[in-house]
PDB file of C-alpha atoms and ligand atoms in Angstrom:
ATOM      1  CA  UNK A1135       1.130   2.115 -19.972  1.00  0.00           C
ATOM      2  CA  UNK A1136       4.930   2.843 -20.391  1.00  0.00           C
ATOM      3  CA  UNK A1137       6.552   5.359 -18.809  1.00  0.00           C
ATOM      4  CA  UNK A1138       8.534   8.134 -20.618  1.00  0.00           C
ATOM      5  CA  UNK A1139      10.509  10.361 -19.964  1.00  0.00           C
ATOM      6  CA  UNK A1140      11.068  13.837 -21.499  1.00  0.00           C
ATOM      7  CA  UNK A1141      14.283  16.167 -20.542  1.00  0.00           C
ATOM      8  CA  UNK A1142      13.163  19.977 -19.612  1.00  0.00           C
ATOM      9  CA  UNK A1143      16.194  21.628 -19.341  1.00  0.00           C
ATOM     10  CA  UNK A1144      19.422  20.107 -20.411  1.00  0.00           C
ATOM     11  CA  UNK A1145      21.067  20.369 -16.738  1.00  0.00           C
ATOM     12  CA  UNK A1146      17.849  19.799 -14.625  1.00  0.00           C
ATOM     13  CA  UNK A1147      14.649  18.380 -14.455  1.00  0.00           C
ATOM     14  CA  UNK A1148      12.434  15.497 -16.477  1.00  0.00           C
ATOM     15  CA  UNK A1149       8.731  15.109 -17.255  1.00  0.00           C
ATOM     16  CA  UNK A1150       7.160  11.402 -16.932  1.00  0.00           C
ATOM     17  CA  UNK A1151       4.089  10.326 -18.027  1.00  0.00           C
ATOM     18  CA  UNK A1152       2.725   6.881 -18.347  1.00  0.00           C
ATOM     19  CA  UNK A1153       1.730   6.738 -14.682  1.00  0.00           C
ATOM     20  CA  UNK A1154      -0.931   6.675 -12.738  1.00  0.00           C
ATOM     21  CA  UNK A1155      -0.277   7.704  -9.032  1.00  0.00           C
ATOM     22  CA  UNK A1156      -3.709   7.168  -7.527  1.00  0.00           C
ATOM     23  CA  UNK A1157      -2.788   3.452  -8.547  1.00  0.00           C
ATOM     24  CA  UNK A1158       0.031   1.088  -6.186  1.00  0.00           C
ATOM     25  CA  UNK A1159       3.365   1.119  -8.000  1.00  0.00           C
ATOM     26  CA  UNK A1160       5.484  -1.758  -8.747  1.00  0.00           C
ATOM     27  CA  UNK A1161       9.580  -1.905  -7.229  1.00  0.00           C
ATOM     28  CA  UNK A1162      10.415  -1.950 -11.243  1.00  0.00           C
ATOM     29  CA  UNK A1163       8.743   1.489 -11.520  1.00  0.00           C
ATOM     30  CA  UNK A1164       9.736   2.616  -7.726  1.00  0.00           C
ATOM     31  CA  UNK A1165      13.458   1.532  -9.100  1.00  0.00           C
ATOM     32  CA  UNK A1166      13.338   3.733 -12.579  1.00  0.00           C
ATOM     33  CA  UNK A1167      11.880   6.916 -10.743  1.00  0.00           C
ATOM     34  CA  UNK A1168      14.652   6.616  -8.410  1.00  0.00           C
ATOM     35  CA  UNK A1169      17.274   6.832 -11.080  1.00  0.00           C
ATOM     36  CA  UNK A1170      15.119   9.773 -13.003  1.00  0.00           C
ATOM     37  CA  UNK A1171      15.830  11.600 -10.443  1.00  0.00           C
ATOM     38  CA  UNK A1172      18.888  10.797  -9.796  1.00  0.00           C
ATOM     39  CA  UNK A1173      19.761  11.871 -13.115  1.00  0.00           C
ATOM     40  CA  UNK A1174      17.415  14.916 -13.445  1.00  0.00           C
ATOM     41  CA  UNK A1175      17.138  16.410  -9.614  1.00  0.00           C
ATOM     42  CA  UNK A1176      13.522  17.116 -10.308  1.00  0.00           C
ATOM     43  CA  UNK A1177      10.696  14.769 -11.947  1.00  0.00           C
ATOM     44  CA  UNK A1178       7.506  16.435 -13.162  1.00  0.00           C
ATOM     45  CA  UNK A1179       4.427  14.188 -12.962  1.00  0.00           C
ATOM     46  CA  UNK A1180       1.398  16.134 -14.798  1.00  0.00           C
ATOM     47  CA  UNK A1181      -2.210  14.694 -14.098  1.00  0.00           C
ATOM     48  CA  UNK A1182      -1.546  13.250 -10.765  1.00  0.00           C
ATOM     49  CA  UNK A1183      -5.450  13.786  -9.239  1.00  0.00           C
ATOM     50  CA  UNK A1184      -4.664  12.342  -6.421  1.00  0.00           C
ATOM     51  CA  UNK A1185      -5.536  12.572  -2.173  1.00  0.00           C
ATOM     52  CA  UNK A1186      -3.711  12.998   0.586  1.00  0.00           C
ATOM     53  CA  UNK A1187      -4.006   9.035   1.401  1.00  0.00           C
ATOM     54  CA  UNK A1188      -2.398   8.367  -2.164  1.00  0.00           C
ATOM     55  CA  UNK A1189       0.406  10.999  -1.737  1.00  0.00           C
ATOM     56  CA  UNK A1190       1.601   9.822   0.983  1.00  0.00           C
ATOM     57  CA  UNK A1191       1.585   5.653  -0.658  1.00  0.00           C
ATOM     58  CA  UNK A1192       3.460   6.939  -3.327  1.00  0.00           C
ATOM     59  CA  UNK A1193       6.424   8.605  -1.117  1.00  0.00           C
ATOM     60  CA  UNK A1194       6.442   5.795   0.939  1.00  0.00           C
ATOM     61  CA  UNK A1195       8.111   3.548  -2.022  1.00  0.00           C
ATOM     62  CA  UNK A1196      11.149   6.046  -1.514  1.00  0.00           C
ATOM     63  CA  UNK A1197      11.595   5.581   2.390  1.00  0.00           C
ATOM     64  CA  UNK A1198      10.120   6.822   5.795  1.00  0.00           C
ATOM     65  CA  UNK A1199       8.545  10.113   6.064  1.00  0.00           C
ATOM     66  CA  UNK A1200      10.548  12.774   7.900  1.00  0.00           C
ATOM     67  CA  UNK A1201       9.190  13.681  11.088  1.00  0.00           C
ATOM     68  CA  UNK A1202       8.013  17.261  10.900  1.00  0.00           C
ATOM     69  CA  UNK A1203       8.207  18.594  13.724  1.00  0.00           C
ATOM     70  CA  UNK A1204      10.456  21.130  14.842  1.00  0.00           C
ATOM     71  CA  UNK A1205      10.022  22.496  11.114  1.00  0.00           C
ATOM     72  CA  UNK A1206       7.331  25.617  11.983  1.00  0.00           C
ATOM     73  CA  UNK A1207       5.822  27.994  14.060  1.00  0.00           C
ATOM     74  CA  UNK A1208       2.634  26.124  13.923  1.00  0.00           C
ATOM     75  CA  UNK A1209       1.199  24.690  16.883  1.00  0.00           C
ATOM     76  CA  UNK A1210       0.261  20.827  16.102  1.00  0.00           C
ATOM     77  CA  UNK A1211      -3.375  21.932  16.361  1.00  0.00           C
ATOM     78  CA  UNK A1212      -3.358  24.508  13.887  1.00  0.00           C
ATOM     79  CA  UNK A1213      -2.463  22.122  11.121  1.00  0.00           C
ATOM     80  CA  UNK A1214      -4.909  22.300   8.190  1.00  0.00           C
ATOM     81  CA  UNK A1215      -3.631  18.979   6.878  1.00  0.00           C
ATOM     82  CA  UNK A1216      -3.456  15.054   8.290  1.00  0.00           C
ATOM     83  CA  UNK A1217      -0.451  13.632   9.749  1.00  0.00           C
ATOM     84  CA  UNK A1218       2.783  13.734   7.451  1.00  0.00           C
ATOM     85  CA  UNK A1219       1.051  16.180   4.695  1.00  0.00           C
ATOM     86  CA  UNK A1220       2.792  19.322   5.402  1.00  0.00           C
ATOM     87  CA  UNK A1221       0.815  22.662   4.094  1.00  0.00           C
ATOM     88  CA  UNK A1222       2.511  24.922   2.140  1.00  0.00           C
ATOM     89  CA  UNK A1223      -0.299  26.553   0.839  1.00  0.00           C
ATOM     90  CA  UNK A1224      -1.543  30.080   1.932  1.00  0.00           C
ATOM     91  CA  UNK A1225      -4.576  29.277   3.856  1.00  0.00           C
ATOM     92  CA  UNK A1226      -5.990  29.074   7.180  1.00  0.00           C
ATOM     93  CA  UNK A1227      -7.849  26.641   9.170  1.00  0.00           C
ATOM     94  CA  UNK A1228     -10.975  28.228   7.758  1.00  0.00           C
ATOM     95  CA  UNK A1229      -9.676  27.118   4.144  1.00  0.00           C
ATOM     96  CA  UNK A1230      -9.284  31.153   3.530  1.00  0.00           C
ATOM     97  CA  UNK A1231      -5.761  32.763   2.618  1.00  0.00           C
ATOM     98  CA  UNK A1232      -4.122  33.935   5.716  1.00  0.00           C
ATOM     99  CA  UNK A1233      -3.988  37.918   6.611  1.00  0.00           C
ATOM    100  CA  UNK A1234      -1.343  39.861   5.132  1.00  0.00           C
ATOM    101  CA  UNK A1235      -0.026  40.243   8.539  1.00  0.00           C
ATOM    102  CA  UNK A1236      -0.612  36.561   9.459  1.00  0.00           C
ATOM    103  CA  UNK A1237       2.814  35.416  11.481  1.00  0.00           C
ATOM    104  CA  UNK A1238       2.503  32.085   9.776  1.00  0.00           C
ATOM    105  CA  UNK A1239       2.269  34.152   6.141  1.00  0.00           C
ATOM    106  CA  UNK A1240       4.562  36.109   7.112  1.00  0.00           C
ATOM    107  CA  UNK A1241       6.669  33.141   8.251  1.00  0.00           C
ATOM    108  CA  UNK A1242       6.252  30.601   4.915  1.00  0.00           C
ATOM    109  CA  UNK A1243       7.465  33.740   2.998  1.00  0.00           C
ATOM    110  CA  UNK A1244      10.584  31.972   3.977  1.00  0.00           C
ATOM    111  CA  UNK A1245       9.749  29.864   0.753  1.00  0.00           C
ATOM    112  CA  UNK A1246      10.739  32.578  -1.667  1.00  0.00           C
ATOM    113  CA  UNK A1247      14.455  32.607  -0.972  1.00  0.00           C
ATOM    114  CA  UNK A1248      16.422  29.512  -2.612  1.00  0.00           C
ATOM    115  CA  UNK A1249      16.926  26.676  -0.425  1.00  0.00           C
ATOM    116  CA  UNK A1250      16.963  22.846   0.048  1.00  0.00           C
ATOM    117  CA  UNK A1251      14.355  21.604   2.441  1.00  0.00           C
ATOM    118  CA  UNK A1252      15.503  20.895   6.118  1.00  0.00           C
ATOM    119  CA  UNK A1253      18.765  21.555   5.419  1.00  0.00           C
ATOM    120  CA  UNK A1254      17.983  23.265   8.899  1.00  0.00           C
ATOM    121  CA  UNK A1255      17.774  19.527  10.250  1.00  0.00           C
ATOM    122  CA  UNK A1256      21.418  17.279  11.615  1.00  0.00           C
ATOM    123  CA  UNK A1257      19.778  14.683   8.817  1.00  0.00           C
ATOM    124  CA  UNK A1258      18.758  17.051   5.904  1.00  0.00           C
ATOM    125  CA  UNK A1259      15.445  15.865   3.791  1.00  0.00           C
ATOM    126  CA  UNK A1260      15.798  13.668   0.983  1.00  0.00           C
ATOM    127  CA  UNK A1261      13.399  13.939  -1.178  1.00  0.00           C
ATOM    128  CA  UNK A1262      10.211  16.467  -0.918  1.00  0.00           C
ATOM    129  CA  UNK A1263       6.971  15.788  -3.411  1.00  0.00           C
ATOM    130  CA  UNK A1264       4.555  18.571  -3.793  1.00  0.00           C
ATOM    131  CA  UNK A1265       1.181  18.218  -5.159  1.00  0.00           C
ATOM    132  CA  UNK A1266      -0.754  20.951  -6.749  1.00  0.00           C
ATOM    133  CA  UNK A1267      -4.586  21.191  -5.723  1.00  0.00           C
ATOM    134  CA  UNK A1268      -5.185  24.596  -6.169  1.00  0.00           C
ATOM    135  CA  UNK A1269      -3.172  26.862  -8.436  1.00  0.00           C
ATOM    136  CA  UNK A1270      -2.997  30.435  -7.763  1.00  0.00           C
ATOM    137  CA  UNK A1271      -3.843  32.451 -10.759  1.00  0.00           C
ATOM    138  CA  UNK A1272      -0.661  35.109 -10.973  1.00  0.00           C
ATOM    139  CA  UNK A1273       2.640  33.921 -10.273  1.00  0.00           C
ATOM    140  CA  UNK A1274       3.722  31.300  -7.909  1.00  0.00           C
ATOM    141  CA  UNK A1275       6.132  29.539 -10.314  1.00  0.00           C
ATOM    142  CA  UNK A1276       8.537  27.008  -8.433  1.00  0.00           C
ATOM    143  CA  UNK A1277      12.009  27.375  -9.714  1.00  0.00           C
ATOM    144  CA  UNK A1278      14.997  24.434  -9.360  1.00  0.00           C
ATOM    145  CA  UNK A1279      18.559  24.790  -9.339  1.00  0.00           C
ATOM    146  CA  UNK A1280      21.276  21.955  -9.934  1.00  0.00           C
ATOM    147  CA  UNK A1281      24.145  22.123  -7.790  1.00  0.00           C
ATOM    148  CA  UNK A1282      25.700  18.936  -8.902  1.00  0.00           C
ATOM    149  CA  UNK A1283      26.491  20.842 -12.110  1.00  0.00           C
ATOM    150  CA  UNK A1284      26.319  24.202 -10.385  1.00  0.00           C
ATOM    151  CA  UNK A1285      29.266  22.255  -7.929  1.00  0.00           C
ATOM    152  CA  UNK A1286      31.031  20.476 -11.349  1.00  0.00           C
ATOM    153  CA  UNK A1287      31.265  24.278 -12.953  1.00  0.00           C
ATOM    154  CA  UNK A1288      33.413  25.934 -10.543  1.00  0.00           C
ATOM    155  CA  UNK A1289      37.407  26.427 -10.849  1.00  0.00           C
ATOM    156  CA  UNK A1290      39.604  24.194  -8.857  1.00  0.00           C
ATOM    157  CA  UNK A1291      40.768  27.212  -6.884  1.00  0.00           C
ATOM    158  CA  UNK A1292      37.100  27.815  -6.076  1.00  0.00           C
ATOM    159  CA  UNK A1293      36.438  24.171  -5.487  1.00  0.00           C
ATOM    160  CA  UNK A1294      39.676  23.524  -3.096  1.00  0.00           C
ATOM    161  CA  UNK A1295      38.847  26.941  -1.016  1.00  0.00           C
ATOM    162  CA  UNK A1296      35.514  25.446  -0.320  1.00  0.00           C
ATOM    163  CA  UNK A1297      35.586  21.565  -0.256  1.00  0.00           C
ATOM    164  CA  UNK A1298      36.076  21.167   3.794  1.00  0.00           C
ATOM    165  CA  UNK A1299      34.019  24.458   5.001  1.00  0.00           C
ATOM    166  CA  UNK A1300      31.230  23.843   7.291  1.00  0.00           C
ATOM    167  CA  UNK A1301      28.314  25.899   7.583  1.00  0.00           C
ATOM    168  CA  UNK A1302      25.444  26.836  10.017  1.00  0.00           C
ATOM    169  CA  UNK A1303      21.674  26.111   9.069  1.00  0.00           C
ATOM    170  CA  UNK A1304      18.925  27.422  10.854  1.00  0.00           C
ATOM    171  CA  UNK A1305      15.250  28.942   9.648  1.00  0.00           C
ATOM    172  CA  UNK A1306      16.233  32.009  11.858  1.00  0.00           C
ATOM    173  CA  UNK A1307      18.622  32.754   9.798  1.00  0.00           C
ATOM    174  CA  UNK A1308      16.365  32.556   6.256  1.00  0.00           C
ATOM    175  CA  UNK A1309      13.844  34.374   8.182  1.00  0.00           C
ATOM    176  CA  UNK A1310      15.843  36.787   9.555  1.00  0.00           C
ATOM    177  CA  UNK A1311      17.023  37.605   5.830  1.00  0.00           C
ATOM    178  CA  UNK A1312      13.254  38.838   5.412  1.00  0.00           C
ATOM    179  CA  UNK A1313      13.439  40.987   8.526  1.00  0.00           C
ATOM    180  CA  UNK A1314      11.473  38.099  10.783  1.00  0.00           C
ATOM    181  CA  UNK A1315      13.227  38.030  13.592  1.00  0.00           C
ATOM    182  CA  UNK A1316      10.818  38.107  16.770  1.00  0.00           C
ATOM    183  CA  UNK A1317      11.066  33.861  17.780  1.00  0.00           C
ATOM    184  CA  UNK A1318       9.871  32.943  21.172  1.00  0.00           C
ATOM    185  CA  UNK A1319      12.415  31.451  23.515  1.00  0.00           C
ATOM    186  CA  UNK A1320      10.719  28.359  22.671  1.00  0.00           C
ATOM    187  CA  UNK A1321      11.019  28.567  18.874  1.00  0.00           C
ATOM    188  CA  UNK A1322      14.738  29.992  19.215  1.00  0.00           C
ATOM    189  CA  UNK A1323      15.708  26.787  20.773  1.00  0.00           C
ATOM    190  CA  UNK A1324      13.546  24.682  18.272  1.00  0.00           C
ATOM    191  CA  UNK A1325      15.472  26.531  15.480  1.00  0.00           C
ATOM    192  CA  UNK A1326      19.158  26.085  16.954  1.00  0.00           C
ATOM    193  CA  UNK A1327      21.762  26.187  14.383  1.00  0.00           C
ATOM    194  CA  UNK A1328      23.125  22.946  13.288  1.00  0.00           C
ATOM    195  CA  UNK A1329      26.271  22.239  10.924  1.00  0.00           C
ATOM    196  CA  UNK A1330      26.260  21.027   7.251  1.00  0.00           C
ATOM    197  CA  UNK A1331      29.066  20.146   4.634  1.00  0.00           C
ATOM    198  CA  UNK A1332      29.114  22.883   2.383  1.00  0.00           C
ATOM    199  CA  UNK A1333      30.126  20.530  -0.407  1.00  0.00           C
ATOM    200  CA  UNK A1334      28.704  16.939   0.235  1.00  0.00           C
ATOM    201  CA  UNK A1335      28.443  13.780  -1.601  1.00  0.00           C
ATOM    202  CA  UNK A1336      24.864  12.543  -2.979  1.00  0.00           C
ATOM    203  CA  UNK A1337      24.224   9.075  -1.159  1.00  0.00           C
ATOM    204  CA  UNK A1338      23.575   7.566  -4.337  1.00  0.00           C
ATOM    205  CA  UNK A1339      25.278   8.818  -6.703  1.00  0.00           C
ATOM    206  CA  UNK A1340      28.326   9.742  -5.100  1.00  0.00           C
ATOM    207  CA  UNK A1341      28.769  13.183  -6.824  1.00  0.00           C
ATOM    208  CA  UNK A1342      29.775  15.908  -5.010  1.00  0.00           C
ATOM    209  CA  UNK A1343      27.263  19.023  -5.003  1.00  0.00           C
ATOM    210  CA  UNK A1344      26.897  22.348  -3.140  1.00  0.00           C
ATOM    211  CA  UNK A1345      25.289  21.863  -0.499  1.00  0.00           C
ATOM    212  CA  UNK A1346      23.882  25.785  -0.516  1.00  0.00           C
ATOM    213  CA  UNK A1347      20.200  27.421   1.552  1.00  0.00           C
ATOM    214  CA  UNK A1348      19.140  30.314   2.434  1.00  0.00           C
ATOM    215  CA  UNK A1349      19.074  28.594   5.778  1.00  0.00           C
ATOM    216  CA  UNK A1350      22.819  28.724   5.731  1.00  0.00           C
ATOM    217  CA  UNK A1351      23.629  31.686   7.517  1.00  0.00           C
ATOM    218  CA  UNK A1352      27.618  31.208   9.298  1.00  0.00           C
ATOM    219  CA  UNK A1353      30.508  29.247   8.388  1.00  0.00           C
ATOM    220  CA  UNK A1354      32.594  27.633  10.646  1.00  0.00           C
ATOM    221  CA  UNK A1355      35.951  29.696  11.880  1.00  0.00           C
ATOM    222  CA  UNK A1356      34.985  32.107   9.496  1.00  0.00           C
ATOM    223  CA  UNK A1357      34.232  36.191   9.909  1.00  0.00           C
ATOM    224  CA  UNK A1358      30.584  36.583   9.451  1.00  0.00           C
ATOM    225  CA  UNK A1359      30.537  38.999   6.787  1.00  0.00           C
ATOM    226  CA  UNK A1360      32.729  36.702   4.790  1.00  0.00           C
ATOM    227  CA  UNK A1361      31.057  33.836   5.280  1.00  0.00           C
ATOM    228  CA  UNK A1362      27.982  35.397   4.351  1.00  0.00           C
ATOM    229  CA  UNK A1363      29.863  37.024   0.891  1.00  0.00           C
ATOM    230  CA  UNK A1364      30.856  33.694  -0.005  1.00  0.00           C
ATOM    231  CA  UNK A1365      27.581  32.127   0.254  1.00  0.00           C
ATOM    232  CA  UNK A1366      26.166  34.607  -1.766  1.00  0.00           C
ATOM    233  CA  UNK A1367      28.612  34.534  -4.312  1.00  0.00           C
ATOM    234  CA  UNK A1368      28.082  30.569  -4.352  1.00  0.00           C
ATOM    235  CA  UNK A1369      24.238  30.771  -4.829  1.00  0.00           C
ATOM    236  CA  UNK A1370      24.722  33.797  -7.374  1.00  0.00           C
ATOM    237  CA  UNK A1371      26.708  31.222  -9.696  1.00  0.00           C
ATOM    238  CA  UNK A1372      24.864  28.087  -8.782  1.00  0.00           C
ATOM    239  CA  UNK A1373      21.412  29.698  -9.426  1.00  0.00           C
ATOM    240  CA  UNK A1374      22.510  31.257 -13.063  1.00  0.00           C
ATOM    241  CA  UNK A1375      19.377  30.378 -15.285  1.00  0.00           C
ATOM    242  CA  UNK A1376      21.336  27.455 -17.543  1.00  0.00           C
ATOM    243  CA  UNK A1377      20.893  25.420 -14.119  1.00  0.00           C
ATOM    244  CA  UNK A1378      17.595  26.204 -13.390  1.00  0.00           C
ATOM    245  CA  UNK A1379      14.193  24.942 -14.221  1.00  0.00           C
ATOM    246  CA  UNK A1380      10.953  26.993 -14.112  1.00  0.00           C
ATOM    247  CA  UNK A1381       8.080  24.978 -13.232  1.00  0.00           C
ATOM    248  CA  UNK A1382       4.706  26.783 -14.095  1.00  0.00           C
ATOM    249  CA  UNK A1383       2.097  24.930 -12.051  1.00  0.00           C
ATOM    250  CA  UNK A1384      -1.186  23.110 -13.202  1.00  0.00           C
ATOM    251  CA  UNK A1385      -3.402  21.550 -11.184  1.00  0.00           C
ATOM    252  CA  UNK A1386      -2.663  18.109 -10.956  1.00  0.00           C
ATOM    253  CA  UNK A1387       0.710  18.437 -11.275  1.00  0.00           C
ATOM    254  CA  UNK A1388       3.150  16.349  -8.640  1.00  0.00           C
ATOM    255  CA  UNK A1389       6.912  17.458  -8.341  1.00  0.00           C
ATOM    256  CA  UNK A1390       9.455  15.233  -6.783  1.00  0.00           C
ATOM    257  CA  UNK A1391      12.565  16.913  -6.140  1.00  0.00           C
ATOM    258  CA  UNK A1392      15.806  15.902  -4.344  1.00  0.00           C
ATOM    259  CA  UNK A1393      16.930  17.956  -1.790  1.00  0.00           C
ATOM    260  CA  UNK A1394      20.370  16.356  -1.963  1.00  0.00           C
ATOM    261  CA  UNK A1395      21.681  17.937  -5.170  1.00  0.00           C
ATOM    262  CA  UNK A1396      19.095  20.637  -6.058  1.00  0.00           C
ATOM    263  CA  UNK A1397      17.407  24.097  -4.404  1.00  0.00           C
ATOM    264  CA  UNK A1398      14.195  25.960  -5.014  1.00  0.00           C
ATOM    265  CA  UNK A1399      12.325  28.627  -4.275  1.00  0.00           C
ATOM    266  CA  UNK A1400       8.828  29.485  -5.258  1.00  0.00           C
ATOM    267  CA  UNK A1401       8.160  33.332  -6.387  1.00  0.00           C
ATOM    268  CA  UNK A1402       5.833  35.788  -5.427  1.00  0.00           C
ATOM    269  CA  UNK A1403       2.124  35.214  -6.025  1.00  0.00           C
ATOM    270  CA  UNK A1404      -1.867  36.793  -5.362  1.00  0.00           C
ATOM    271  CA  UNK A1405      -2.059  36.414  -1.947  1.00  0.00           C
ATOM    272  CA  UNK A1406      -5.390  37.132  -1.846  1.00  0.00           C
ATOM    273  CA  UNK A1407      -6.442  34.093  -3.876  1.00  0.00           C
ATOM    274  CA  UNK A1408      -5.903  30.317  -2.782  1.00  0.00           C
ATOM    275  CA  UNK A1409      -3.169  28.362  -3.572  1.00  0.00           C
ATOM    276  CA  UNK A1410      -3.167  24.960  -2.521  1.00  0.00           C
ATOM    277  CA  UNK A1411      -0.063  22.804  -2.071  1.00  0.00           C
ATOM    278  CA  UNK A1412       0.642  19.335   0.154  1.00  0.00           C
ATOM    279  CA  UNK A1413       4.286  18.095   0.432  1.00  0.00           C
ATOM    280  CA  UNK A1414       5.353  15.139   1.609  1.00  0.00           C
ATOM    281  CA  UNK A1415       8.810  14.563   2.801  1.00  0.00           C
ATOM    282  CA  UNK A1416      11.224  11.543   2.445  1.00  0.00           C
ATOM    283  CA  UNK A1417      13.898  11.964   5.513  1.00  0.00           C
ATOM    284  CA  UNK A1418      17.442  11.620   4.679  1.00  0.00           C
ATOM    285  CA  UNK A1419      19.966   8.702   5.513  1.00  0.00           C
ATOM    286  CA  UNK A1420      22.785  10.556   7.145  1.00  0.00           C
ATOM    287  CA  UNK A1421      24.022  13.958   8.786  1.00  0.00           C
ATOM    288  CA  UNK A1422      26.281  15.873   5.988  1.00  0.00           C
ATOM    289  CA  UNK A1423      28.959  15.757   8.656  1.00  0.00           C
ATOM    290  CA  UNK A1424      30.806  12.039   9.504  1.00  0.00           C
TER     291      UNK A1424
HETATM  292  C1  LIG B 752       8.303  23.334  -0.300  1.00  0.00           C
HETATM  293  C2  LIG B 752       8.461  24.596  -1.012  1.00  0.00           C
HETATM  294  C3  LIG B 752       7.544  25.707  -2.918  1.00  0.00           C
HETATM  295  C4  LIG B 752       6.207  25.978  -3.489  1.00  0.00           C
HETATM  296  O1  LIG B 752       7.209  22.755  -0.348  1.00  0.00           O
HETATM  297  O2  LIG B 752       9.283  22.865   0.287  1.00  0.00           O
HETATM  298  O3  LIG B 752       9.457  25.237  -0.913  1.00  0.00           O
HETATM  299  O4  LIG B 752       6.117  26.098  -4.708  1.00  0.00           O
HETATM  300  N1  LIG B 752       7.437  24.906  -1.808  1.00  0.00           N
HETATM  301  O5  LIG B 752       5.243  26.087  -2.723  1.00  0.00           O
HETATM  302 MN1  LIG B 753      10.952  24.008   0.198  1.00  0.00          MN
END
C-alpha cells in the first residue's frame, strides 16, 4: 500500500489513506506523517479500527506521551480508560452518558470553546490523536483552525503590537468563560496560571504562529479587559472559516492534530446518546517562554 495524501481545505488539514494503523509503522512512514502535518496542522486517517493498545503504538513513533495529570477534575480512579488514553467522550464509569448536571459534563464542556490542548501546561502538548469509537448521531463536528496562516495574515502593525506579549493559561479561566467557577482549593492550585508566548515559533518548522486558547485568560502588564479584547479580537480573525476545517466524524476515523500551530473545538452534540472518543497525547519539547 502507498500512502496518499489528499488536501481538505487549502490552508488546513490532509486526508491519508494507504495505512493501516492496527499494523507497526516503519521510520520512512513515521518520517512522511511528520511532515503531513507539518504542512497541513491536521491529518485525517479514515478506517483506523483500532484499540487502545494500538493507539497508543502509533503515537509513540512521534515521542513520549504527556503525563496527564493535573489536566482534570477526575480522580485517578474514576478513569473509564487505561493509562495514557485520556476520555473525552461523554460517559461514565457505567459506559452511560453522564447527567446533565454531571460536574465532569459540565466540566469537558470546556471542549466547545477553541483552544490548543494543554496550552494550560509550562510545556504545552504537541501533538493530540483522537480516535472515534462511537459517533454521536447529531452534531459533534470537530472544527480546526490554522494559526500559522491565521499568524502570516495579520498587518505588521498588528503583528509588532503583539510579537513579545505574554499571556496567562489556565482551565479556570476556559471554564470560568462557561460560568464554572466552583474549584476546590485543591483543583485551584492544580490549575495555577502559567505563562505562554502569545506568538511562538513551531519547533520544526520554525514559523511563527498564534499561539491563541480559550485557556488564555490575562496578558502580562496588561489591563484585564484589554487583554481579554485583544484575545478575542485575535481568535475572531484567526478562526474566520477560510482557516478552518470541519471534520464530520465516522467511526473509525483517527485525527492527528498539532497543537503547536492549530486550535479546535468540538460543537454541541445529543448528550443523551454516546459518543465515544480516546486521545492520546504527544508532550511537547519546550516551554513557549526561553
Ligand atoms: C480533545 C478535544 C474534541 C472532540 O480531545 O482534545 O478537544 O471532538 N476533543 O472531542
Ligand atoms: Mn482539545
Amino acid at each position: 500500500m502507498s500512502l496518499s495524501i489528499e488536501t481538505l481545505n487549502p490552508n488546513i488539514g490532509a486526508r491519508l489513506r494507504g495505512i493501516d494503523l492496527t499494523q507497526p509503522i516503519d521510520r520512512g512512514l513515521v518520517t512522511e506523517i511528520t511532515s503531513a502535518i507539518d504542512e497541513y496542522g491536521i491529518l485525517v486517517f479514515p478506517d483506523q479500527y483500532i484499540n487502545d493498545e494500538q493507539q497508543r503504538a502509533f503515537t509513540l513513533n512521534f515521542g513520549p506521551l504527556e503525563d496527564a495529570s493535573g489536566g482534570h477534575i477526575a480522580k485517578s480512579d474514576e478513569n473509564r480508560l487505561s493509562d495514557g488514553i485520556i476520555d473525552v467522550s461523554n460517559l461514565g464509569m457505567d459506559g452511560k452518558p453522564l447527567a446533565k448536571d454531571n460536574r465532569h459534563h459540565l466540566f469537558n464542556l470546556g471542549n466547545m470553546l477553541w483552544h490548543s490542548d494543554s496550552s494550560f501546561r509550562t510545556i504545552p502538548a504537541a501533538y493530540s490523536i483522537l480516535s472515534a469509537r462511537v459517533v454521536n448521531p447529531v452534531g459533534g463536528n470537530t472544527e480546526f483552525a490554522n494559526m500559522r496562516t491565521a499568524y502570516d495574515d495579520l498587518d505588521e502593525h498588528s503583528k509588532s503590537e503583539i510579537e513579545d506579549l505574554i499571556c496567562e493559561h489556565s482551565l479556570m479561566y476556559s471554564r470560568g468563560e462557561l460560568g464554572f467557577l466552583d474549584f476546590t482549593d485543591e483543583e485551584k492550585e492544580m490549575f495555577k496560571p502559567v505563562r505562554q508566548r502569545l506568538v511562538r515559533e513551531h519547533p520544526r518548522t520554525g514559523a511563527k504562529t498564534l499561539f491563541l486558547s480559550s485557556h488564555a485568560g490575562s496578558i502580562v502588564d496588561m489591563q484585564m479587559p484589554m487583554a481579554r479584547i485583544l484575545l478575542r479580537d485575535l481568535t475572531e480573525h484567526a478562526t474566520q472559516p477560510k482557516y478552518v476545517y470541519v471534520h464530520k466524524w465516522q467511526a473509525g476515523d483517527l485525527v492527528m492534530w498539532d497543537n503547536q500551530q492549530t486550535m479546535h473545538r468540538v460543537r454541541r452534540y445529543d448528550q443523551s446518546q454516546p459518543r465515544d472518543m480516546r486521545r492520546t497525547t504527544v508532550a511537547g519539547l519546550a516551554p513557549t517562554i526561553g
